[in-house]
Coordinates of N, CA and C in Angstrom, one line a residue:
X1 N 10.8 0.4 -18.8 CA 9.4 0.3 -19.3 C 8.2 0.6 -18.3
X2 N 7.6 1.4 -18.7 CA 6.5 2.0 -17.5 C 5.3 1.3 -17.7
X3 N 4.5 0.4 -17.0 CA 3.3 -0.1 -16.9 C 2.8 -0.5 -18.5
X4 N 3.7 -1.4 -19.2 CA 3.3 -2.2 -20.1 C 2.0 -2.7 -20.2
X5 N 1.1 -2.5 -21.3 CA -0.2 -3.2 -21.8 C -0.1 -4.9 -21.4
X6 N -0.6 -5.1 -20.2 CA -0.4 -6.7 -20.2 C -1.2 -7.5 -21.2
X7 N -2.4 -7.0 -22.0 CA -3.1 -7.5 -22.8 C -3.8 -8.7 -22.2
X8 N -4.9 -8.6 -21.6 CA -5.4 -9.6 -20.7 C -5.8 -11.0 -21.3
X9 N -6.6 -10.7 -22.3 CA -7.3 -11.7 -23.1 C -6.2 -12.4 -23.8
X10 N -6.5 -14.2 -23.6 CA -5.7 -15.0 -24.2 C -5.2 -15.1 -25.4
X11 N -5.9 -14.7 -26.5 CA -5.9 -14.4 -27.6 C -5.2 -13.2 -27.9
X12 N -5.1 -12.5 -27.1 CA -4.0 -11.2 -27.6 C -2.9 -11.0 -27.0
X13 N -2.5 -12.6 -26.1 CA -1.2 -12.7 -25.7 C 0.1 -12.2 -26.3
X14 N -0.1 -12.5 -27.6 CA 0.9 -12.4 -28.5 C 1.3 -10.8 -28.5
X15 N 0.7 -10.1 -28.3 CA 0.8 -8.7 -28.5 C 1.7 -7.9 -27.4
X16 N 2.0 -8.9 -26.2 CA 2.7 -8.6 -25.0 C 4.0 -8.0 -25.3
X17 N 4.6 -6.7 -25.1 CA 5.6 -6.1 -25.5 C 6.8 -7.0 -24.9
X18 N 7.2 -7.2 -23.9 CA 8.3 -8.0 -23.1 C 8.2 -9.6 -23.4
X19 N 9.0 -9.9 -24.4 CA 8.9 -11.5 -24.6 C 10.1 -11.7 -24.6
X20 N 10.8 -12.9 -24.5 CA 12.2 -13.3 -24.6 C 12.9 -12.4 -25.9
X21 N 12.3 -12.4 -27.4 CA 12.8 -12.1 -28.5 C 13.2 -10.6 -27.8
X22 N 12.0 -10.1 -27.6 CA 12.3 -8.5 -27.6 C 13.1 -8.1 -26.4
X23 N 13.5 -8.9 -25.2 CA 14.2 -8.7 -24.2 C 15.6 -9.0 -24.9
X24 N 16.0 -10.0 -25.8 CA 17.2 -10.0 -26.4 C 17.6 -8.8 -27.1
X25 N 16.7 -8.2 -27.7 CA 16.7 -6.8 -28.7 C 17.2 -5.7 -27.6
X26 N 16.7 -5.7 -26.6 CA 17.1 -4.6 -25.5 C 18.0 -4.8 -24.9
X27 N 18.8 -6.2 -25.0 CA 19.9 -6.6 -24.1 C 21.1 -6.0 -25.0
X28 N 20.9 -6.3 -26.3 CA 21.9 -5.8 -27.2 C 22.1 -4.3 -27.2
X29 N 21.1 -3.6 -27.1 CA 21.1 -2.0 -27.3 C 21.8 -1.7 -25.8
X30 N 21.5 -2.1 -24.9 CA 22.2 -1.8 -23.6 C 23.7 -1.5 -23.4
X31 N 23.7 -0.4 -22.9 CA 25.1 -0.1 -22.7 C 26.1 -1.0 -21.8
X32 N 27.4 -1.1 -21.7 CA 27.8 -1.9 -20.6 C 27.4 -1.2 -19.1
X33 N 27.0 -2.5 -18.3 CA 26.3 -2.1 -17.0 C 25.3 -1.2 -17.1
X34 N 24.7 -1.4 -18.2 CA 23.1 -0.7 -18.4 C 22.1 -1.6 -17.8
X35 N 21.0 -1.0 -17.7 CA 20.1 -1.5 -17.0 C 18.6 -1.6 -17.6
X36 N 17.6 -2.2 -17.5 CA 16.4 -2.3 -18.2 C 15.3 -2.2 -16.7
X37 N 14.4 -1.3 -16.7 CA 13.6 -1.1 -15.6 C 12.3 -1.2 -16.2
X38 N 11.4 -2.0 -15.6 CA 10.1 -2.5 -15.6 C 9.2 -1.9 -14.3
X39 N 8.1 -1.4 -14.6 CA 7.1 -1.1 -13.7 C 5.9 -1.7 -14.2
X40 N 4.6 -2.2 -13.4 CA 3.8 -2.5 -13.5 C 2.7 -2.6 -12.6
X41 N 1.3 -2.6 -12.8 CA 0.6 -2.8 -11.5 C 0.0 -4.2 -11.7
X42 N 0.3 -5.0 -12.4 CA -0.4 -6.3 -12.6 C 0.9 -7.0 -12.5
X43 N 1.0 -7.8 -11.1 CA 2.2 -8.6 -10.7 C 2.5 -9.8 -11.5
X44 N 1.4 -10.2 -11.9 CA 1.5 -11.8 -12.8 C 2.2 -11.4 -14.1
X45 N 2.4 -10.0 -14.6 CA 2.8 -9.9 -15.6 C 4.2 -9.4 -15.2
X46 N 4.7 -8.9 -14.1 CA 6.2 -8.9 -13.8 C 6.7 -10.3 -13.7
X47 N 6.2 -11.3 -13.0 CA 6.5 -12.5 -12.9 C 6.7 -13.2 -14.2
X48 N 6.0 -12.9 -15.3 CA 6.1 -13.4 -16.7 C 7.3 -12.6 -17.4
X49 N 7.7 -11.7 -17.3 CA 8.6 -10.9 -17.5 C 10.0 -11.3 -16.9
X50 N 10.0 -11.6 -16.0 CA 11.1 -12.3 -15.2 C 11.3 -13.9 -15.8
X51 N 10.4 -14.6 -15.8 CA 10.4 -15.6 -16.7 C 11.1 -15.6 -17.9
X52 N 10.6 -14.7 -18.8 CA 10.8 -14.2 -20.3 C 12.3 -13.8 -20.2
X53 N 13.0 -13.2 -19.0 CA 14.2 -12.9 -18.9 C 15.1 -13.7 -18.8
X54 N 14.7 -15.0 -17.9 CA 15.2 -16.0 -17.9 C 15.6 -16.8 -19.1
X55 N 14.5 -17.3 -19.8 CA 14.6 -17.9 -20.9 C 15.3 -17.3 -22.1
X56 N 15.3 -15.7 -22.2 CA 16.0 -15.0 -23.1 C 17.5 -15.3 -23.2
X57 N 17.9 -15.8 -22.0 CA 19.4 -15.9 -21.9 C 20.3 -14.8 -22.2
X58 N 19.6 -13.8 -22.2 CA 20.3 -12.4 -22.2 C 20.5 -11.5 -21.0
X59 N 19.3 -11.7 -20.3 CA 19.4 -10.7 -18.8 C 19.1 -11.6 -17.6
X60 N 19.3 -11.0 -16.6 CA 19.1 -11.1 -15.2 C 19.0 -10.2 -14.2
X61 N 18.3 -10.5 -13.2 CA 17.7 -9.4 -12.3 C 19.0 -8.7 -11.9
X62 N 18.9 -7.6 -11.6 CA 19.8 -6.2 -11.2 C 20.2 -6.6 -9.9
X63 N 21.2 -7.1 -9.3 CA 21.6 -7.1 -7.9 C 21.3 -6.1 -7.2
X64 N 20.4 -6.3 -5.7 CA 20.0 -5.3 -5.0 C 20.9 -4.1 -4.6
X65 N 22.1 -4.4 -4.6 CA 23.1 -3.1 -4.3 C 23.2 -2.2 -5.7
X66 N 22.6 -2.6 -6.8 CA 22.6 -1.5 -7.9 C 21.2 -1.1 -8.3
X67 N 20.3 -1.4 -7.6 CA 18.8 -0.8 -7.6 C 19.0 0.7 -7.7
X68 N 18.2 1.2 -8.5 CA 18.1 2.6 -8.5 C 17.7 3.6 -7.6
X69 N 17.8 4.9 -7.2 CA 17.4 5.5 -6.0 C 16.2 6.1 -6.8
X70 N 15.0 6.0 -6.9 CA 13.9 6.5 -7.7 C 13.5 7.7 -7.1
X71 N 13.5 8.2 -5.9 CA 13.1 9.2 -5.3 C 13.4 10.5 -5.9
X72 N 14.5 10.9 -6.8 CA 14.8 11.8 -7.7 C 14.0 11.8 -8.9
X73 N 13.7 10.7 -9.4 CA 12.8 10.4 -10.8 C 11.4 11.2 -10.8
X74 N 10.9 11.5 -12.0 CA 9.6 12.1 -12.3 C 8.6 11.0 -12.2
X75 N 7.5 11.0 -11.6 CA 6.3 10.1 -11.8 C 5.6 10.1 -13.2
X76 N 5.4 8.7 -14.0 CA 4.5 8.4 -14.9 C 3.5 8.7 -14.5
X77 N 2.5 9.2 -15.6 CA 0.9 9.3 -15.3 C 0.4 8.3 -14.3
X78 N 0.7 6.8 -15.0 CA 0.2 5.9 -14.6 C 0.7 5.6 -13.1
X79 N 2.1 5.9 -12.8 CA 2.4 5.7 -11.3 C 1.7 6.6 -10.3
X80 N 1.6 7.8 -10.8 CA 0.9 9.1 -10.3 C -0.4 8.4 -9.8
X81 N -1.3 7.9 -11.1 CA -2.6 7.2 -10.6 C -2.4 6.1 -9.7
X82 N -1.7 5.4 -9.8 CA -1.7 4.1 -8.6 C -1.5 4.7 -7.3
X83 N -0.5 5.6 -7.2 CA 0.0 6.2 -6.1 C -1.4 7.0 -5.2
X84 N -2.2 7.7 -6.3 CA -3.5 8.4 -5.6 C -4.7 7.4 -5.3
X85 N -4.8 6.4 -6.0 CA -5.8 5.2 -6.0 C -5.4 4.2 -5.1
X86 N -4.3 4.1 -4.8 CA -4.0 3.1 -3.7 C -3.7 1.7 -4.3
X87 N -3.3 1.9 -5.7 CA -3.2 0.6 -6.4 C -1.5 0.1 -6.2
X88 N -1.6 -1.0 -5.8 CA -0.1 -1.6 -5.6 C 0.6 -1.6 -7.0
X89 N 1.7 -1.4 -7.3 CA 2.6 -1.6 -8.4 C 3.9 -2.2 -7.9
X90 N 4.4 -3.0 -9.1 CA 6.0 -3.6 -8.5 C 6.6 -3.1 -9.6
X91 N 8.2 -3.4 -9.5 CA 9.0 -3.0 -10.2 C 10.1 -4.5 -10.7
X92 N 10.7 -4.3 -11.7 CA 12.0 -5.4 -12.3 C 12.9 -4.6 -12.9
X93 N 14.0 -4.9 -12.4 CA 15.4 -4.3 -12.6 C 16.1 -5.2 -13.2
X94 N 16.8 -5.2 -14.6 CA 17.5 -6.2 -15.3 C 18.9 -5.9 -15.8
X95 N 20.0 -6.6 -15.8 CA 21.0 -6.2 -16.8 C 21.5 -7.5 -17.4
X96 N 22.2 -7.0 -18.5 CA 22.6 -8.3 -19.3 C 23.8 -9.0 -18.7
X97 N 23.4 -10.2 -19.2 CA 24.6 -11.2 -18.6 C 25.7 -11.1 -19.3
X98 N 26.7 -11.3 -18.4 CA 28.3 -11.1 -19.0 C 28.5 -11.9 -20.2
X99 N 27.9 -13.2 -20.3 CA 28.3 -14.1 -21.3 C 27.6 -13.6 -22.3
X100 N 26.5 -13.1 -22.6 CA 25.7 -12.5 -23.6 C 26.2 -11.7 -24.7
X101 N 26.1 -12.3 -26.0 CA 26.8 -11.6 -26.9 C 26.2 -10.3 -27.7
X102 N 26.4 -9.3 -27.2 CA 25.5 -7.9 -27.9 C 25.5 -7.7 -29.2
X103 N 26.5 -8.5 -30.1 CA 26.5 -8.4 -31.4 C 25.2 -9.0 -32.3
X104 N 24.7 -8.6 -33.2 CA 23.7 -9.5 -33.9 C 24.6 -10.6 -34.4
X105 N 23.5 -11.7 -34.5 CA 24.0 -13.1 -34.8 C 24.0 -13.1 -36.2
X106 N 24.8 -14.1 -36.7 CA 24.8 -14.0 -38.4 C 23.4 -14.9 -38.9
X107 N 22.8 -15.5 -38.4 CA 21.9 -16.2 -38.5 C 20.4 -15.6 -37.8
X108 N 19.3 -15.3 -38.4 CA 18.1 -14.9 -37.5 C 18.1 -15.9 -36.4
X109 N 17.5 -15.2 -35.4 CA 17.4 -16.2 -34.5 C 15.8 -16.4 -34.4
X110 N 15.6 -17.7 -33.8 CA 13.9 -18.3 -34.0 C 13.4 -18.4 -32.6
X111 N 12.0 -17.6 -32.7 CA 11.4 -17.4 -31.5 C 11.1 -18.8 -30.6
X112 N 11.0 -19.8 -31.2 CA 10.7 -21.2 -30.7 C 11.8 -21.3 -29.8
X113 N 13.2 -20.9 -30.0 CA 14.6 -21.6 -29.5 C 14.3 -20.6 -27.8
X114 N 13.4 -19.6 -27.9 CA 13.5 -18.9 -26.5 C 12.4 -19.0 -26.3
X115 N 11.3 -19.7 -26.5 CA 9.8 -20.0 -25.7 C 9.9 -20.3 -24.2
X116 N 9.0 -19.4 -23.8 CA 8.6 -19.6 -22.4 C 8.2 -21.1 -22.2
X117 N 8.8 -21.8 -21.1 CA 8.6 -22.8 -21.0 C 6.8 -23.2 -20.6
X118 N 6.1 -24.1 -20.5 CA 4.6 -24.4 -20.3 C 4.5 -24.1 -19.0
X119 N 5.3 -24.2 -18.0 CA 4.9 -24.1 -16.5 C 4.6 -22.3 -16.2
X120 N 5.3 -21.8 -17.5 CA 5.1 -20.1 -17.3 C 4.6 -19.7 -18.4
X121 N 3.5 -20.3 -18.8 CA 2.6 -20.3 -20.3 C 2.1 -18.7 -20.0
X122 N 2.6 -17.8 -20.9 CA 2.1 -16.2 -20.6 C 0.8 -16.2 -21.1
X123 N 0.1 -17.0 -21.6 CA -1.1 -16.8 -21.6 C -2.1 -17.0 -20.6
X124 N -1.4 -17.8 -19.7 CA -2.2 -18.6 -18.3 C -1.5 -17.8 -17.1
X125 N -0.6 -17.0 -17.2 CA 0.0 -16.3 -15.9 C -0.7 -15.0 -15.6
X126 N -1.4 -14.7 -16.6 CA -2.3 -13.3 -16.1 C -3.4 -13.5 -16.3
X127 N -4.2 -13.5 -15.0 CA -5.4 -14.0 -14.6 C -6.2 -12.8 -14.2
X128 N -7.3 -12.8 -14.1 CA -8.5 -11.9 -13.4 C -8.7 -10.7 -14.5
X129 N -9.1 -9.7 -13.8 CA -9.4 -8.4 -14.4 C -8.2 -7.5 -14.1
X130 N -8.6 -6.3 -14.9 CA -7.8 -5.0 -14.8 C -7.8 -4.6 -13.1
X131 N -6.7 -3.9 -12.6 CA -7.1 -3.3 -11.3 C -8.1 -2.4 -11.4
X132 N -8.9 -2.1 -10.4 CA -10.0 -1.2 -9.9 C -9.1 0.1 -9.7
X133 N -9.3 1.3 -10.4 CA -8.9 2.4 -10.0 C -9.9 2.9 -8.9
X134 N -9.4 3.1 -7.6 CA -10.3 3.5 -6.6 C -10.7 5.1 -6.6
X135 N -9.8 5.9 -7.3 CA -9.9 7.2 -7.8 C -10.7 7.5 -8.5
X136 N -11.1 6.7 -9.6 CA -11.9 6.9 -10.4 C -13.4 6.6 -10.3
X137 N -13.8 6.2 -8.9 CA -15.1 5.8 -8.5 C -15.4 4.2 -8.9
X138 N -14.3 3.4 -9.0 CA -14.4 2.1 -9.1 C -14.6 1.7 -10.4
X139 N -14.3 2.6 -11.7 CA -14.2 2.3 -13.0 C -12.8 1.6 -13.3
X140 N -12.8 0.7 -14.2 CA -11.7 -0.3 -14.6 C -11.0 0.9 -15.4
X141 N -9.6 0.4 -15.4 CA -8.7 1.1 -16.1 C -8.5 0.6 -17.5

């Protein structure tokens, strides 16, 4: 998931892609020993994704010895822009927990059962304004 929109405004927080329920869907679709890679130039969003992965009870951070070698990967447009504009970005690598059952549950899952605790409220985690792209003359992205 490359540079997902963090939906800066609190009233738009429900539109963020990587919430616990969606992470459970992704975990069900992973092949055995598969991984989910997330990149973002909004570090607060990466922290929120990590909290959502923990709450989802489906994913865990990938051990360092299984991190991918990105040197042969093609750069995304945003990644290239970040590198050219000296905008820092981070990564998150996740794999499915061994105890997570990938088959669909018999009864629908409730989003309330996988709510992110108040200590990591997604509406308050992402603060500030979007990063400024130095290569665009200071315009916000």
